[in-house]
Amino acid sequence: MSFLKEFFTFLMIRKKYWLFPAIIMLSLLGFLIVLSQGSTVAPFIYAIF
């Protein structure tokens, strides 16, 4: 968790606000893939990509 805190502090200090949407989208996609690993929906999600 300290890595995330330092990373967000770095983004705020360096004013890299444009990275926030990319980080959020990558996190949501990763979360979706992790949740769908053991489900029957997995083949449909992988077909999107």
PDB file of N, CA and C in Angstrom:
ATOM      1  N   MET A   1       0.809  -1.186   0.000  1.00  0.00           N
ATOM      2  CA  MET A   1       0.000   0.000   0.000  1.00  0.00           C
ATOM      3  C   MET A   1       0.859   1.259   0.000  1.00  0.00           C
ATOM      4  N   SER A   2       2.050   1.166   0.531  1.00  0.00           N
ATOM      5  CA  SER A   2       2.906   2.359   0.560  1.00  0.00           C
ATOM      6  C   SER A   2       3.313   2.760  -0.857  1.00  0.00           C
ATOM      7  N   PHE A   3       3.436   1.763  -1.744  1.00  0.00           N
ATOM      8  CA  PHE A   3       3.766   2.072  -3.127  1.00  0.00           C
ATOM      9  C   PHE A   3       2.674   2.924  -3.770  1.00  0.00           C
ATOM     10  N   LEU A   4       1.422   2.537  -3.533  1.00  0.00           N
ATOM     11  CA  LEU A   4       0.305   3.298  -4.107  1.00  0.00           C
ATOM     12  C   LEU A   4       0.260   4.714  -3.549  1.00  0.00           C
ATOM     13  N   LYS A   5       0.505   4.842  -2.255  1.00  0.00           N
ATOM     14  CA  LYS A   5       0.504   6.168  -1.640  1.00  0.00           C
ATOM     15  C   LYS A   5       1.610   7.038  -2.240  1.00  0.00           C
ATOM     16  N   GLU A   6       2.805   6.476  -2.372  1.00  0.00           N
ATOM     17  CA  GLU A   6       3.919   7.225  -2.964  1.00  0.00           C
ATOM     18  C   GLU A   6       3.646   7.562  -4.429  1.00  0.00           C
ATOM     19  N   PHE A   7       3.044   6.632  -5.144  1.00  0.00           N
ATOM     20  CA  PHE A   7       2.765   6.860  -6.560  1.00  0.00           C
ATOM     21  C   PHE A   7       1.776   8.001  -6.752  1.00  0.00           C
ATOM     22  N   PHE A   8       0.693   7.994  -5.962  1.00  0.00           N
ATOM     23  CA  PHE A   8      -0.292   9.067  -6.082  1.00  0.00           C
ATOM     24  C   PHE A   8       0.274  10.401  -5.608  1.00  0.00           C
ATOM     25  N   THR A   9       1.149  10.359  -4.606  1.00  0.00           N
ATOM     26  CA  THR A   9       1.813  11.592  -4.167  1.00  0.00           C
ATOM     27  C   THR A   9       2.702  12.131  -5.286  1.00  0.00           C
ATOM     28  N   PHE A  10       3.408  11.240  -5.960  1.00  0.00           N
ATOM     29  CA  PHE A  10       4.249  11.633  -7.089  1.00  0.00           C
ATOM     30  C   PHE A  10       3.411  12.279  -8.191  1.00  0.00           C
ATOM     31  N   LEU A  11       2.259  11.662  -8.492  1.00  0.00           N
ATOM     32  CA  LEU A  11       1.395  12.215  -9.538  1.00  0.00           C
ATOM     33  C   LEU A  11       0.884  13.598  -9.158  1.00  0.00           C
ATOM     34  N   MET A  12       0.573  13.796  -7.888  1.00  0.00           N
ATOM     35  CA  MET A  12       0.056  15.092  -7.450  1.00  0.00           C
ATOM     36  C   MET A  12       1.160  16.161  -7.475  1.00  0.00           C
ATOM     37  N   ILE A  13       2.360  15.790  -7.054  1.00  0.00           N
ATOM     38  CA  ILE A  13       3.461  16.766  -7.019  1.00  0.00           C
ATOM     39  C   ILE A  13       3.883  17.145  -8.434  1.00  0.00           C
ATOM     40  N   ARG A  14       3.991  16.164  -9.313  1.00  0.00           N
ATOM     41  CA  ARG A  14       4.427  16.408 -10.690  1.00  0.00           C
ATOM     42  C   ARG A  14       3.308  16.888 -11.608  1.00  0.00           C
ATOM     43  N   LYS A  15       2.094  16.970 -11.067  1.00  0.00           N
ATOM     44  CA  LYS A  15       0.918  17.429 -11.814  1.00  0.00           C
ATOM     45  C   LYS A  15       0.660  16.574 -13.067  1.00  0.00           C
ATOM     46  N   LYS A  16       0.700  15.288 -12.877  1.00  0.00           N
ATOM     47  CA  LYS A  16       0.423  14.332 -13.963  1.00  0.00           C
ATOM     48  C   LYS A  16      -1.026  13.864 -13.876  1.00  0.00           C
ATOM     49  N   TYR A  17      -1.941  14.812 -13.855  1.00  0.00           N
ATOM     50  CA  TYR A  17      -3.353  14.499 -13.686  1.00  0.00           C
ATOM     51  C   TYR A  17      -3.912  13.685 -14.852  1.00  0.00           C
ATOM     52  N   TRP A  18      -3.324  13.791 -16.016  1.00  0.00           N
ATOM     53  CA  TRP A  18      -3.828  13.070 -17.177  1.00  0.00           C
ATOM     54  C   TRP A  18      -3.631  11.562 -17.044  1.00  0.00           C
ATOM     55  N   LEU A  19      -2.802  11.110 -16.091  1.00  0.00           N
ATOM     56  CA  LEU A  19      -2.599   9.682 -15.900  1.00  0.00           C
ATOM     57  C   LEU A  19      -3.712   9.016 -15.088  1.00  0.00           C
ATOM     58  N   PHE A  20      -4.470   9.809 -14.333  1.00  0.00           N
ATOM     59  CA  PHE A  20      -5.508   9.237 -13.488  1.00  0.00           C
ATOM     60  C   PHE A  20      -6.557   8.441 -14.267  1.00  0.00           C
ATOM     61  N   PRO A  21      -7.103   8.957 -15.364  1.00  0.00           N
ATOM     62  CA  PRO A  21      -8.085   8.140 -16.105  1.00  0.00           C
ATOM     63  C   PRO A  21      -7.505   6.828 -16.634  1.00  0.00           C
ATOM     64  N   ALA A  22      -6.269   6.857 -17.081  1.00  0.00           N
ATOM     65  CA  ALA A  22      -5.642   5.633 -17.594  1.00  0.00           C
ATOM     66  C   ALA A  22      -5.451   4.619 -16.465  1.00  0.00           C
ATOM     67  N   ILE A  23      -5.033   5.076 -15.310  1.00  0.00           N
ATOM     68  CA  ILE A  23      -4.833   4.187 -14.166  1.00  0.00           C
ATOM     69  C   ILE A  23      -6.163   3.601 -13.708  1.00  0.00           C
ATOM     70  N   ILE A  24      -7.190   4.414 -13.675  1.00  0.00           N
ATOM     71  CA  ILE A  24      -8.510   3.939 -13.255  1.00  0.00           C
ATOM     72  C   ILE A  24      -9.040   2.889 -14.231  1.00  0.00           C
ATOM     73  N   MET A  25      -8.912   3.148 -15.529  1.00  0.00           N
ATOM     74  CA  MET A  25      -9.407   2.195 -16.518  1.00  0.00           C
ATOM     75  C   MET A  25      -8.634   0.873 -16.464  1.00  0.00           C
ATOM     76  N   LEU A  26      -7.320   0.939 -16.326  1.00  0.00           N
ATOM     77  CA  LEU A  26      -6.532  -0.293 -16.230  1.00  0.00           C
ATOM     78  C   LEU A  26      -6.886  -1.075 -14.973  1.00  0.00           C
ATOM     79  N   SER A  27      -7.131  -0.365 -13.878  1.00  0.00           N
ATOM     80  CA  SER A  27      -7.525  -1.036 -12.637  1.00  0.00           C
ATOM     81  C   SER A  27      -8.877  -1.724 -12.794  1.00  0.00           C
ATOM     82  N   LEU A  28      -9.823  -1.042 -13.427  1.00  0.00           N
ATOM     83  CA  LEU A  28     -11.149  -1.643 -13.628  1.00  0.00           C
ATOM     84  C   LEU A  28     -11.082  -2.862 -14.542  1.00  0.00           C
ATOM     85  N   LEU A  29     -10.299  -2.783 -15.596  1.00  0.00           N
ATOM     86  CA  LEU A  29     -10.157  -3.942 -16.494  1.00  0.00           C
ATOM     87  C   LEU A  29      -9.488  -5.111 -15.782  1.00  0.00           C
ATOM     88  N   GLY A  30      -8.461  -4.834 -14.998  1.00  0.00           N
ATOM     89  CA  GLY A  30      -7.802  -5.887 -14.225  1.00  0.00           C
ATOM     90  C   GLY A  30      -8.747  -6.518 -13.226  1.00  0.00           C
ATOM     91  N   PHE A  31      -9.545  -5.680 -12.560  1.00  0.00           N
ATOM     92  CA  PHE A  31     -10.520  -6.177 -11.595  1.00  0.00           C
ATOM     93  C   PHE A  31     -11.561  -7.048 -12.287  1.00  0.00           C
ATOM     94  N   LEU A  32     -12.009  -6.653 -13.457  1.00  0.00           N
ATOM     95  CA  LEU A  32     -12.987  -7.429 -14.219  1.00  0.00           C
ATOM     96  C   LEU A  32     -12.418  -8.780 -14.621  1.00  0.00           C
ATOM     97  N   ILE A  33     -11.185  -8.814 -15.032  1.00  0.00           N
ATOM     98  CA  ILE A  33     -10.560 -10.077 -15.438  1.00  0.00           C
ATOM     99  C   ILE A  33     -10.393 -11.007 -14.244  1.00  0.00           C
ATOM    100  N   VAL A  34      -9.995 -10.450 -13.099  1.00  0.00           N
ATOM    101  CA  VAL A  34      -9.827 -11.275 -11.902  1.00  0.00           C
ATOM    102  C   VAL A  34     -11.168 -11.846 -11.451  1.00  0.00           C
ATOM    103  N   LEU A  35     -12.219 -11.045 -11.498  1.00  0.00           N
ATOM    104  CA  LEU A  35     -13.531 -11.532 -11.077  1.00  0.00           C
ATOM    105  C   LEU A  35     -14.098 -12.584 -12.025  1.00  0.00           C
ATOM    106  N   SER A  36     -13.758 -12.505 -13.276  1.00  0.00           N
ATOM    107  CA  SER A  36     -14.364 -13.420 -14.247  1.00  0.00           C
ATOM    108  C   SER A  36     -13.562 -14.699 -14.460  1.00  0.00           C
ATOM    109  N   GLN A  37     -12.497 -14.904 -13.749  1.00  0.00           N
ATOM    110  CA  GLN A  37     -11.664 -16.087 -13.950  1.00  0.00           C
ATOM    111  C   GLN A  37     -12.430 -17.390 -13.726  1.00  0.00           C
ATOM    112  N   GLY A  38     -13.226 -17.447 -12.683  1.00  0.00           N
ATOM    113  CA  GLY A  38     -13.892 -18.709 -12.373  1.00  0.00           C
ATOM    114  C   GLY A  38     -15.351 -18.734 -12.761  1.00  0.00           C
ATOM    115  N   SER A  39     -15.789 -17.826 -13.567  1.00  0.00           N
ATOM    116  CA  SER A  39     -17.219 -17.781 -13.877  1.00  0.00           C
ATOM    117  C   SER A  39     -17.487 -18.278 -15.297  1.00  0.00           C
ATOM    118  N   THR A  40     -18.758 -18.432 -15.584  1.00  0.00           N
ATOM    119  CA  THR A  40     -19.157 -18.873 -16.931  1.00  0.00           C
ATOM    120  C   THR A  40     -19.183 -17.710 -17.908  1.00  0.00           C
ATOM    121  N   VAL A  41     -18.992 -16.492 -17.411  1.00  0.00           N
ATOM    122  CA  VAL A  41     -19.006 -15.304 -18.262  1.00  0.00           C
ATOM    123  C   VAL A  41     -17.633 -15.075 -18.897  1.00  0.00           C
ATOM    124  N   ALA A  42     -16.612 -15.742 -18.395  1.00  0.00           N
ATOM    125  CA  ALA A  42     -15.237 -15.515 -18.838  1.00  0.00           C
ATOM    126  C   ALA A  42     -15.054 -15.603 -20.358  1.00  0.00           C
ATOM    127  N   PRO A  43     -15.595 -16.601 -21.053  1.00  0.00           N
ATOM    128  CA  PRO A  43     -15.383 -16.648 -22.514  1.00  0.00           C
ATOM    129  C   PRO A  43     -15.949 -15.435 -23.244  1.00  0.00           C
ATOM    130  N   PHE A  44     -17.037 -14.890 -22.739  1.00  0.00           N
ATOM    131  CA  PHE A  44     -17.638 -13.720 -23.387  1.00  0.00           C
ATOM    132  C   PHE A  44     -16.814 -12.462 -23.150  1.00  0.00           C
ATOM    133  N   ILE A  45     -16.232 -12.344 -21.947  1.00  0.00           N
ATOM    134  CA  ILE A  45     -15.405 -11.179 -21.646  1.00  0.00           C
ATOM    135  C   ILE A  45     -14.130 -11.225 -22.468  1.00  0.00           C
ATOM    136  N   TYR A  46     -13.521 -12.402 -22.589  1.00  0.00           N
ATOM    137  CA  TYR A  46     -12.289 -12.504 -23.366  1.00  0.00           C
ATOM    138  C   TYR A  46     -12.552 -12.293 -24.854  1.00  0.00           C
ATOM    139  N   ALA A  47     -13.760 -12.556 -25.311  1.00  0.00           N
ATOM    140  CA  ALA A  47     -14.081 -12.345 -26.712  1.00  0.00           C
ATOM    141  C   ALA A  47     -14.120 -10.854 -27.050  1.00  0.00           C
ATOM    142  N   ILE A  48     -14.383 -10.015 -26.050  1.00  0.00           N
ATOM    143  CA  ILE A  48     -14.409  -8.566 -26.272  1.00  0.00           C
ATOM    144  C   ILE A  48     -13.031  -8.062 -26.640  1.00  0.00           C
ATOM    145  N   PHE A  49     -12.028  -8.626 -26.021  1.00  0.00           N
ATOM    146  CA  PHE A  49     -10.657  -8.158 -26.244  1.00  0.00           C
ATOM    147  C   PHE A  49     -10.005  -8.937 -27.356  1.00  0.00           C
TER     148      PHE A  49
END
